[in-house]
Amino acid sequence: MTTDRRTAILEGAARVIARRGVRGLRVEQLAAEAGVSTALIYYHFKDRAGILHHTLEFISDRAGRYTAGVEGAAETAPPHQELERSLLLEFQDHPEVRENSTAWGELRASAVFEPELRKDLARAGLTWTHDVAALLGQACPAVPAPALTAAAERLTALLEGLSTRWLSGATPLAHARELMREAVSVEIGHLNREWAPGEVPPRT
């Protein structure tokens, strides 16, 4: 039951942040949203900073689950298609995905004004970049790690920007997905050309 209540609090925090932003998160409001007492929230998370820290972990883990897709798909799809599929799963007109992406964007924006969020966001972003770089490495096995990481940073940064435009209504979902597909193709093509076997690596 304790685990269920803790999860209910984190789910409630993600909903509140997605609707009202980080600055709109109040413990009393969160207690009402999650259907628990404020004392229970403080018992699990100590303070507001603890709530934000664990909510960021929660939405990162949840994104990892829904972008994993169908079990066994990675075993049959070529690496470049698995990379594309993983990134495109961030663009789903599904309540959980919209809520997760909105909450992530609110946390990212709030870090401009709340420095205490920056370390956790940097850590979560680094993990995401590492995961994308690993998928790129499967598609481009001859490419060294620094180049894979740089490409992964470009793709994740683009995804965040496109997600914000989609969620705000500035970019249609289908167009955002198409732009993401094109970006994956461009990055893989660039990496394979720059690091083709037998060629001299470019100077930096």
PDB file of C-alpha atoms in Angstrom:
ATOM      1  CA  MET A   1       0.000   0.000   0.000  1.00  0.00           C
ATOM      2  CA  THR A   2       2.868   2.355   0.791  1.00  0.00           C
ATOM      3  CA  THR A   3       4.300   1.888  -2.703  1.00  0.00           C
ATOM      4  CA  ASP A   4       0.863   2.463  -4.236  1.00  0.00           C
ATOM      5  CA  ARG A   5       0.403   5.704  -2.325  1.00  0.00           C
ATOM      6  CA  ARG A   6       3.886   6.898  -3.214  1.00  0.00           C
ATOM      7  CA  THR A   7       3.155   6.216  -6.886  1.00  0.00           C
ATOM      8  CA  ALA A   8      -0.193   8.005  -6.567  1.00  0.00           C
ATOM      9  CA  ILE A   9       1.621  11.066  -5.220  1.00  0.00           C
ATOM     10  CA  LEU A  10       4.117  11.054  -8.101  1.00  0.00           C
ATOM     11  CA  GLU A  11       1.352  10.591 -10.659  1.00  0.00           C
ATOM     12  CA  GLY A  12      -0.510  13.475  -9.045  1.00  0.00           C
ATOM     13  CA  ALA A  13       2.606  15.654  -9.102  1.00  0.00           C
ATOM     14  CA  ALA A  14       3.104  14.980 -12.814  1.00  0.00           C
ATOM     15  CA  ARG A  15      -0.518  15.956 -13.493  1.00  0.00           C
ATOM     16  CA  VAL A  16      -0.298  19.150 -11.444  1.00  0.00           C
ATOM     17  CA  ILE A  17       2.993  20.212 -13.069  1.00  0.00           C
ATOM     18  CA  ALA A  18       1.603  19.485 -16.543  1.00  0.00           C
ATOM     19  CA  ARG A  19      -1.490  21.620 -15.810  1.00  0.00           C
ATOM     20  CA  ARG A  20      -0.066  24.425 -13.666  1.00  0.00           C
ATOM     21  CA  GLY A  21       3.708  24.324 -14.071  1.00  0.00           C
ATOM     22  CA  VAL A  22       6.345  23.853 -11.386  1.00  0.00           C
ATOM     23  CA  ARG A  23       5.480  27.146  -9.731  1.00  0.00           C
ATOM     24  CA  GLY A  24       1.880  26.021  -9.439  1.00  0.00           C
ATOM     25  CA  LEU A  25       2.798  22.903  -7.461  1.00  0.00           C
ATOM     26  CA  ARG A  26       1.614  23.250  -3.877  1.00  0.00           C
ATOM     27  CA  VAL A  27       1.684  20.446  -1.323  1.00  0.00           C
ATOM     28  CA  GLU A  28      -1.957  20.996  -0.332  1.00  0.00           C
ATOM     29  CA  GLN A  29      -3.006  20.882  -3.973  1.00  0.00           C
ATOM     30  CA  LEU A  30      -0.931  17.778  -4.572  1.00  0.00           C
ATOM     31  CA  ALA A  31      -2.485  16.049  -1.547  1.00  0.00           C
ATOM     32  CA  ALA A  32      -5.972  16.697  -2.942  1.00  0.00           C
ATOM     33  CA  GLU A  33      -4.922  15.526  -6.418  1.00  0.00           C
ATOM     34  CA  ALA A  34      -3.393  12.290  -5.106  1.00  0.00           C
ATOM     35  CA  GLY A  35      -6.073  11.664  -2.483  1.00  0.00           C
ATOM     36  CA  VAL A  36      -3.620  11.547   0.429  1.00  0.00           C
ATOM     37  CA  SER A  37      -2.753  13.716   3.416  1.00  0.00           C
ATOM     38  CA  THR A  38      -0.058  16.397   3.341  1.00  0.00           C
ATOM     39  CA  ALA A  39       1.638  14.529   6.199  1.00  0.00           C
ATOM     40  CA  LEU A  40       2.025  11.456   3.983  1.00  0.00           C
ATOM     41  CA  ILE A  41       3.606  13.556   1.237  1.00  0.00           C
ATOM     42  CA  TYR A  42       6.145  14.987   3.663  1.00  0.00           C
ATOM     43  CA  TYR A  43       6.763  11.482   5.035  1.00  0.00           C
ATOM     44  CA  HIS A  44       7.756  10.189   1.593  1.00  0.00           C
ATOM     45  CA  PHE A  45       9.446  13.256   0.112  1.00  0.00           C
ATOM     46  CA  LYS A  46      10.431  15.548   3.027  1.00  0.00           C
ATOM     47  CA  ASP A  47       9.986  18.835   1.127  1.00  0.00           C
ATOM     48  CA  ARG A  48       9.060  20.425  -2.185  1.00  0.00           C
ATOM     49  CA  ALA A  49      12.570  19.876  -3.572  1.00  0.00           C
ATOM     50  CA  GLY A  50      12.219  16.171  -2.830  1.00  0.00           C
ATOM     51  CA  ILE A  51       8.870  16.063  -4.596  1.00  0.00           C
ATOM     52  CA  LEU A  52      10.346  17.674  -7.712  1.00  0.00           C
ATOM     53  CA  HIS A  53      13.408  15.417  -7.664  1.00  0.00           C
ATOM     54  CA  HIS A  54      11.357  12.224  -7.513  1.00  0.00           C
ATOM     55  CA  THR A  55       8.733  13.487  -9.961  1.00  0.00           C
ATOM     56  CA  LEU A  56      11.463  14.082 -12.529  1.00  0.00           C
ATOM     57  CA  GLU A  57      12.702  10.532 -11.986  1.00  0.00           C
ATOM     58  CA  PHE A  58       9.130   9.278 -12.299  1.00  0.00           C
ATOM     59  CA  ILE A  59       8.416  10.955 -15.638  1.00  0.00           C
ATOM     60  CA  SER A  60      11.827   9.892 -16.995  1.00  0.00           C
ATOM     61  CA  ASP A  61      11.134   6.268 -16.050  1.00  0.00           C
ATOM     62  CA  ARG A  62       7.621   6.460 -17.480  1.00  0.00           C
ATOM     63  CA  ALA A  63       8.956   7.826 -20.774  1.00  0.00           C
ATOM     64  CA  GLY A  64      11.460   4.964 -20.832  1.00  0.00           C
ATOM     65  CA  ARG A  65       8.608   2.475 -20.525  1.00  0.00           C
ATOM     66  CA  TYR A  66       6.420   3.824 -23.303  1.00  0.00           C
ATOM     67  CA  THR A  67       9.317   4.477 -25.687  1.00  0.00           C
ATOM     68  CA  ALA A  68      10.464   0.880 -25.221  1.00  0.00           C
ATOM     69  CA  GLY A  69       7.491  -0.047 -27.402  1.00  0.00           C
ATOM     70  CA  VAL A  70       6.521  -3.609 -28.146  1.00  0.00           C
ATOM     71  CA  GLU A  71       8.702  -6.267 -26.579  1.00  0.00           C
ATOM     72  CA  GLY A  72      10.749  -8.068 -29.202  1.00  0.00           C
ATOM     73  CA  ALA A  73      10.506  -5.269 -31.792  1.00  0.00           C
ATOM     74  CA  ALA A  74      14.175  -4.348 -31.345  1.00  0.00           C
ATOM     75  CA  GLU A  75      15.180  -7.905 -32.222  1.00  0.00           C
ATOM     76  CA  THR A  76      13.557  -7.770 -35.664  1.00  0.00           C
ATOM     77  CA  ALA A  77      13.915  -4.133 -36.770  1.00  0.00           C
ATOM     78  CA  PRO A  78      17.134  -2.779 -38.309  1.00  0.00           C
ATOM     79  CA  PRO A  79      19.027  -0.480 -35.895  1.00  0.00           C
ATOM     80  CA  HIS A  80      18.146   2.760 -37.701  1.00  0.00           C
ATOM     81  CA  GLN A  81      14.451   1.857 -37.632  1.00  0.00           C
ATOM     82  CA  GLU A  82      14.653   1.030 -33.926  1.00  0.00           C
ATOM     83  CA  LEU A  83      16.192   4.453 -33.263  1.00  0.00           C
ATOM     84  CA  GLU A  84      13.497   6.197 -35.303  1.00  0.00           C
ATOM     85  CA  ARG A  85      10.733   4.193 -33.623  1.00  0.00           C
ATOM     86  CA  SER A  86      12.048   4.993 -30.145  1.00  0.00           C
ATOM     87  CA  LEU A  87      12.121   8.741 -30.810  1.00  0.00           C
ATOM     88  CA  LEU A  88       8.767   8.830 -32.588  1.00  0.00           C
ATOM     89  CA  LEU A  89       7.084   7.185 -29.602  1.00  0.00           C
ATOM     90  CA  GLU A  90       7.571  10.541 -27.856  1.00  0.00           C
ATOM     91  CA  PHE A  91       5.021  11.921 -30.339  1.00  0.00           C
ATOM     92  CA  GLN A  92       1.807  10.104 -29.487  1.00  0.00           C
ATOM     93  CA  ASP A  93      -1.575  11.746 -29.061  1.00  0.00           C
ATOM     94  CA  HIS A  94      -2.080   9.781 -25.851  1.00  0.00           C
ATOM     95  CA  PRO A  95      -2.935  11.398 -22.483  1.00  0.00           C
ATOM     96  CA  GLU A  96       0.019   9.839 -20.662  1.00  0.00           C
ATOM     97  CA  VAL A  97       2.506  10.904 -23.338  1.00  0.00           C
ATOM     98  CA  ARG A  98       1.101  14.415 -23.556  1.00  0.00           C
ATOM     99  CA  GLU A  99       1.166  14.763 -19.773  1.00  0.00           C
ATOM    100  CA  ASN A 100       4.701  13.408 -19.525  1.00  0.00           C
ATOM    101  CA  SER A 101       6.041  15.646 -22.282  1.00  0.00           C
ATOM    102  CA  THR A 102       4.283  18.705 -20.876  1.00  0.00           C
ATOM    103  CA  ALA A 103       5.605  18.056 -17.364  1.00  0.00           C
ATOM    104  CA  TRP A 104       9.139  17.575 -18.714  1.00  0.00           C
ATOM    105  CA  GLY A 105       8.892  20.845 -20.622  1.00  0.00           C
ATOM    106  CA  GLU A 106       7.629  22.669 -17.525  1.00  0.00           C
ATOM    107  CA  LEU A 107      10.494  21.302 -15.430  1.00  0.00           C
ATOM    108  CA  ARG A 108      13.003  22.287 -18.118  1.00  0.00           C
ATOM    109  CA  ALA A 109      11.605  25.817 -18.384  1.00  0.00           C
ATOM    110  CA  SER A 110      11.454  26.253 -14.611  1.00  0.00           C
ATOM    111  CA  ALA A 111      15.132  25.379 -14.262  1.00  0.00           C
ATOM    112  CA  VAL A 112      15.892  28.784 -15.774  1.00  0.00           C
ATOM    113  CA  PHE A 113      14.548  30.332 -12.564  1.00  0.00           C
ATOM    114  CA  GLU A 114      15.050  27.474 -10.092  1.00  0.00           C
ATOM    115  CA  PRO A 115      18.718  26.416 -10.141  1.00  0.00           C
ATOM    116  CA  GLU A 116      18.062  23.510  -7.772  1.00  0.00           C
ATOM    117  CA  LEU A 117      16.347  21.693 -10.662  1.00  0.00           C
ATOM    118  CA  ARG A 118      19.321  21.925 -12.990  1.00  0.00           C
ATOM    119  CA  LYS A 119      21.444  19.095 -11.630  1.00  0.00           C
ATOM    120  CA  ASP A 120      18.629  16.550 -11.790  1.00  0.00           C
ATOM    121  CA  LEU A 121      17.606  17.695 -15.274  1.00  0.00           C
ATOM    122  CA  ALA A 122      21.195  17.489 -16.478  1.00  0.00           C
ATOM    123  CA  ARG A 123      21.476  13.952 -15.127  1.00  0.00           C
ATOM    124  CA  ALA A 124      18.215  12.859 -16.753  1.00  0.00           C
ATOM    125  CA  GLY A 125      19.209  14.499 -20.030  1.00  0.00           C
ATOM    126  CA  LEU A 126      22.593  12.782 -19.964  1.00  0.00           C
ATOM    127  CA  THR A 127      20.950   9.382 -19.487  1.00  0.00           C
ATOM    128  CA  TRP A 128      18.594  10.060 -22.403  1.00  0.00           C
ATOM    129  CA  THR A 129      21.475  11.194 -24.618  1.00  0.00           C
ATOM    130  CA  HIS A 130      23.447   8.079 -23.700  1.00  0.00           C
ATOM    131  CA  ASP A 131      20.497   5.841 -24.645  1.00  0.00           C
ATOM    132  CA  VAL A 132      20.074   7.552 -28.028  1.00  0.00           C
ATOM    133  CA  ALA A 133      23.826   7.421 -28.661  1.00  0.00           C
ATOM    134  CA  ALA A 134      23.766   3.674 -27.980  1.00  0.00           C
ATOM    135  CA  LEU A 135      21.054   3.212 -30.615  1.00  0.00           C
ATOM    136  CA  LEU A 136      23.030   5.354 -33.049  1.00  0.00           C
ATOM    137  CA  GLY A 137      26.066   3.185 -32.349  1.00  0.00           C
ATOM    138  CA  GLN A 138      24.153   0.112 -33.433  1.00  0.00           C
ATOM    139  CA  ALA A 139      23.201   1.824 -36.696  1.00  0.00           C
ATOM    140  CA  CYS A 140      26.700   3.289 -37.223  1.00  0.00           C
ATOM    141  CA  PRO A 141      29.170   0.844 -35.627  1.00  0.00           C
ATOM    142  CA  ALA A 142      32.277   2.492 -37.127  1.00  0.00           C
ATOM    143  CA  VAL A 143      31.542   5.888 -35.540  1.00  0.00           C
ATOM    144  CA  PRO A 144      33.439   6.826 -32.341  1.00  0.00           C
ATOM    145  CA  ALA A 145      31.605   7.607 -29.126  1.00  0.00           C
ATOM    146  CA  PRO A 146      32.123  11.414 -29.106  1.00  0.00           C
ATOM    147  CA  ALA A 147      30.536  11.760 -32.552  1.00  0.00           C
ATOM    148  CA  LEU A 148      27.630   9.516 -31.525  1.00  0.00           C
ATOM    149  CA  THR A 149      27.084  11.595 -28.390  1.00  0.00           C
ATOM    150  CA  ALA A 150      27.080  14.854 -30.352  1.00  0.00           C
ATOM    151  CA  ALA A 151      24.525  13.440 -32.795  1.00  0.00           C
ATOM    152  CA  ALA A 152      22.386  12.186 -29.904  1.00  0.00           C
ATOM    153  CA  GLU A 153      22.478  15.648 -28.321  1.00  0.00           C
ATOM    154  CA  ARG A 154      21.253  17.206 -31.551  1.00  0.00           C
ATOM    155  CA  LEU A 155      18.431  14.685 -31.905  1.00  0.00           C
ATOM    156  CA  THR A 156      17.210  14.985 -28.309  1.00  0.00           C
ATOM    157  CA  ALA A 157      17.384  18.779 -28.428  1.00  0.00           C
ATOM    158  CA  LEU A 158      15.351  18.783 -31.644  1.00  0.00           C
ATOM    159  CA  LEU A 159      12.851  16.367 -30.127  1.00  0.00           C
ATOM    160  CA  GLU A 160      12.333  18.636 -27.116  1.00  0.00           C
ATOM    161  CA  GLY A 161      11.772  21.639 -29.359  1.00  0.00           C
ATOM    162  CA  LEU A 162       9.383  19.799 -31.668  1.00  0.00           C
ATOM    163  CA  SER A 163       7.519  18.391 -28.680  1.00  0.00           C
ATOM    164  CA  THR A 164       6.974  21.900 -27.311  1.00  0.00           C
ATOM    165  CA  ARG A 165       5.717  23.119 -30.682  1.00  0.00           C
ATOM    166  CA  TRP A 166       3.383  20.141 -31.037  1.00  0.00           C
ATOM    167  CA  LEU A 167       1.975  20.452 -27.523  1.00  0.00           C
ATOM    168  CA  SER A 168       1.442  24.202 -27.944  1.00  0.00           C
ATOM    169  CA  GLY A 169      -0.382  23.691 -31.241  1.00  0.00           C
ATOM    170  CA  ALA A 170       2.265  25.384 -33.377  1.00  0.00           C
ATOM    171  CA  THR A 171       3.229  22.222 -35.271  1.00  0.00           C
ATOM    172  CA  PRO A 172       0.827  19.430 -36.296  1.00  0.00           C
ATOM    173  CA  LEU A 173       1.672  16.024 -34.861  1.00  0.00           C
ATOM    174  CA  ALA A 174       2.187  14.409 -38.275  1.00  0.00           C
ATOM    175  CA  HIS A 175       4.590  17.161 -39.332  1.00  0.00           C
ATOM    176  CA  ALA A 176       6.571  16.899 -36.091  1.00  0.00           C
ATOM    177  CA  ARG A 177       6.945  13.157 -36.645  1.00  0.00           C
ATOM    178  CA  GLU A 178       8.062  13.676 -40.241  1.00  0.00           C
ATOM    179  CA  LEU A 179      10.671  16.242 -39.209  1.00  0.00           C
ATOM    180  CA  MET A 180      11.982  13.797 -36.596  1.00  0.00           C
ATOM    181  CA  ARG A 181      12.245  11.029 -39.179  1.00  0.00           C
ATOM    182  CA  GLU A 182      14.174  13.314 -41.510  1.00  0.00           C
ATOM    183  CA  ALA A 183      16.521  14.344 -38.698  1.00  0.00           C
ATOM    184  CA  VAL A 184      17.336  10.714 -37.871  1.00  0.00           C
ATOM    185  CA  SER A 185      18.051  10.011 -41.534  1.00  0.00           C
ATOM    186  CA  VAL A 186      20.255  13.110 -41.848  1.00  0.00           C
ATOM    187  CA  GLU A 187      22.263  12.286 -38.709  1.00  0.00           C
ATOM    188  CA  ILE A 188      22.867   8.673 -39.693  1.00  0.00           C
ATOM    189  CA  GLY A 189      23.806   9.661 -43.232  1.00  0.00           C
ATOM    190  CA  HIS A 190      26.201  12.313 -41.944  1.00  0.00           C
ATOM    191  CA  LEU A 191      27.862   9.945 -39.480  1.00  0.00           C
ATOM    192  CA  ASN A 192      28.294   7.193 -42.058  1.00  0.00           C
ATOM    193  CA  ARG A 193      29.792   9.599 -44.583  1.00  0.00           C
ATOM    194  CA  GLU A 194      32.176  11.212 -42.100  1.00  0.00           C
ATOM    195  CA  TRP A 195      33.333   7.928 -40.588  1.00  0.00           C
ATOM    196  CA  ALA A 196      33.188   5.550 -43.541  1.00  0.00           C
ATOM    197  CA  PRO A 197      35.596   2.627 -43.095  1.00  0.00           C
ATOM    198  CA  GLY A 198      39.005   3.307 -44.600  1.00  0.00           C
ATOM    199  CA  GLU A 199      38.628   7.094 -44.672  1.00  0.00           C
ATOM    200  CA  VAL A 200      40.714   9.518 -42.652  1.00  0.00           C
ATOM    201  CA  PRO A 201      38.666  10.923 -39.763  1.00  0.00           C
ATOM    202  CA  PRO A 202      37.869  14.655 -40.110  1.00  0.00           C
ATOM    203  CA  ARG A 203      39.954  17.114 -38.099  1.00  0.00           C
ATOM    204  CA  THR A 204      38.333  18.842 -35.155  1.00  0.00           C
TER     205      THR A 204
END
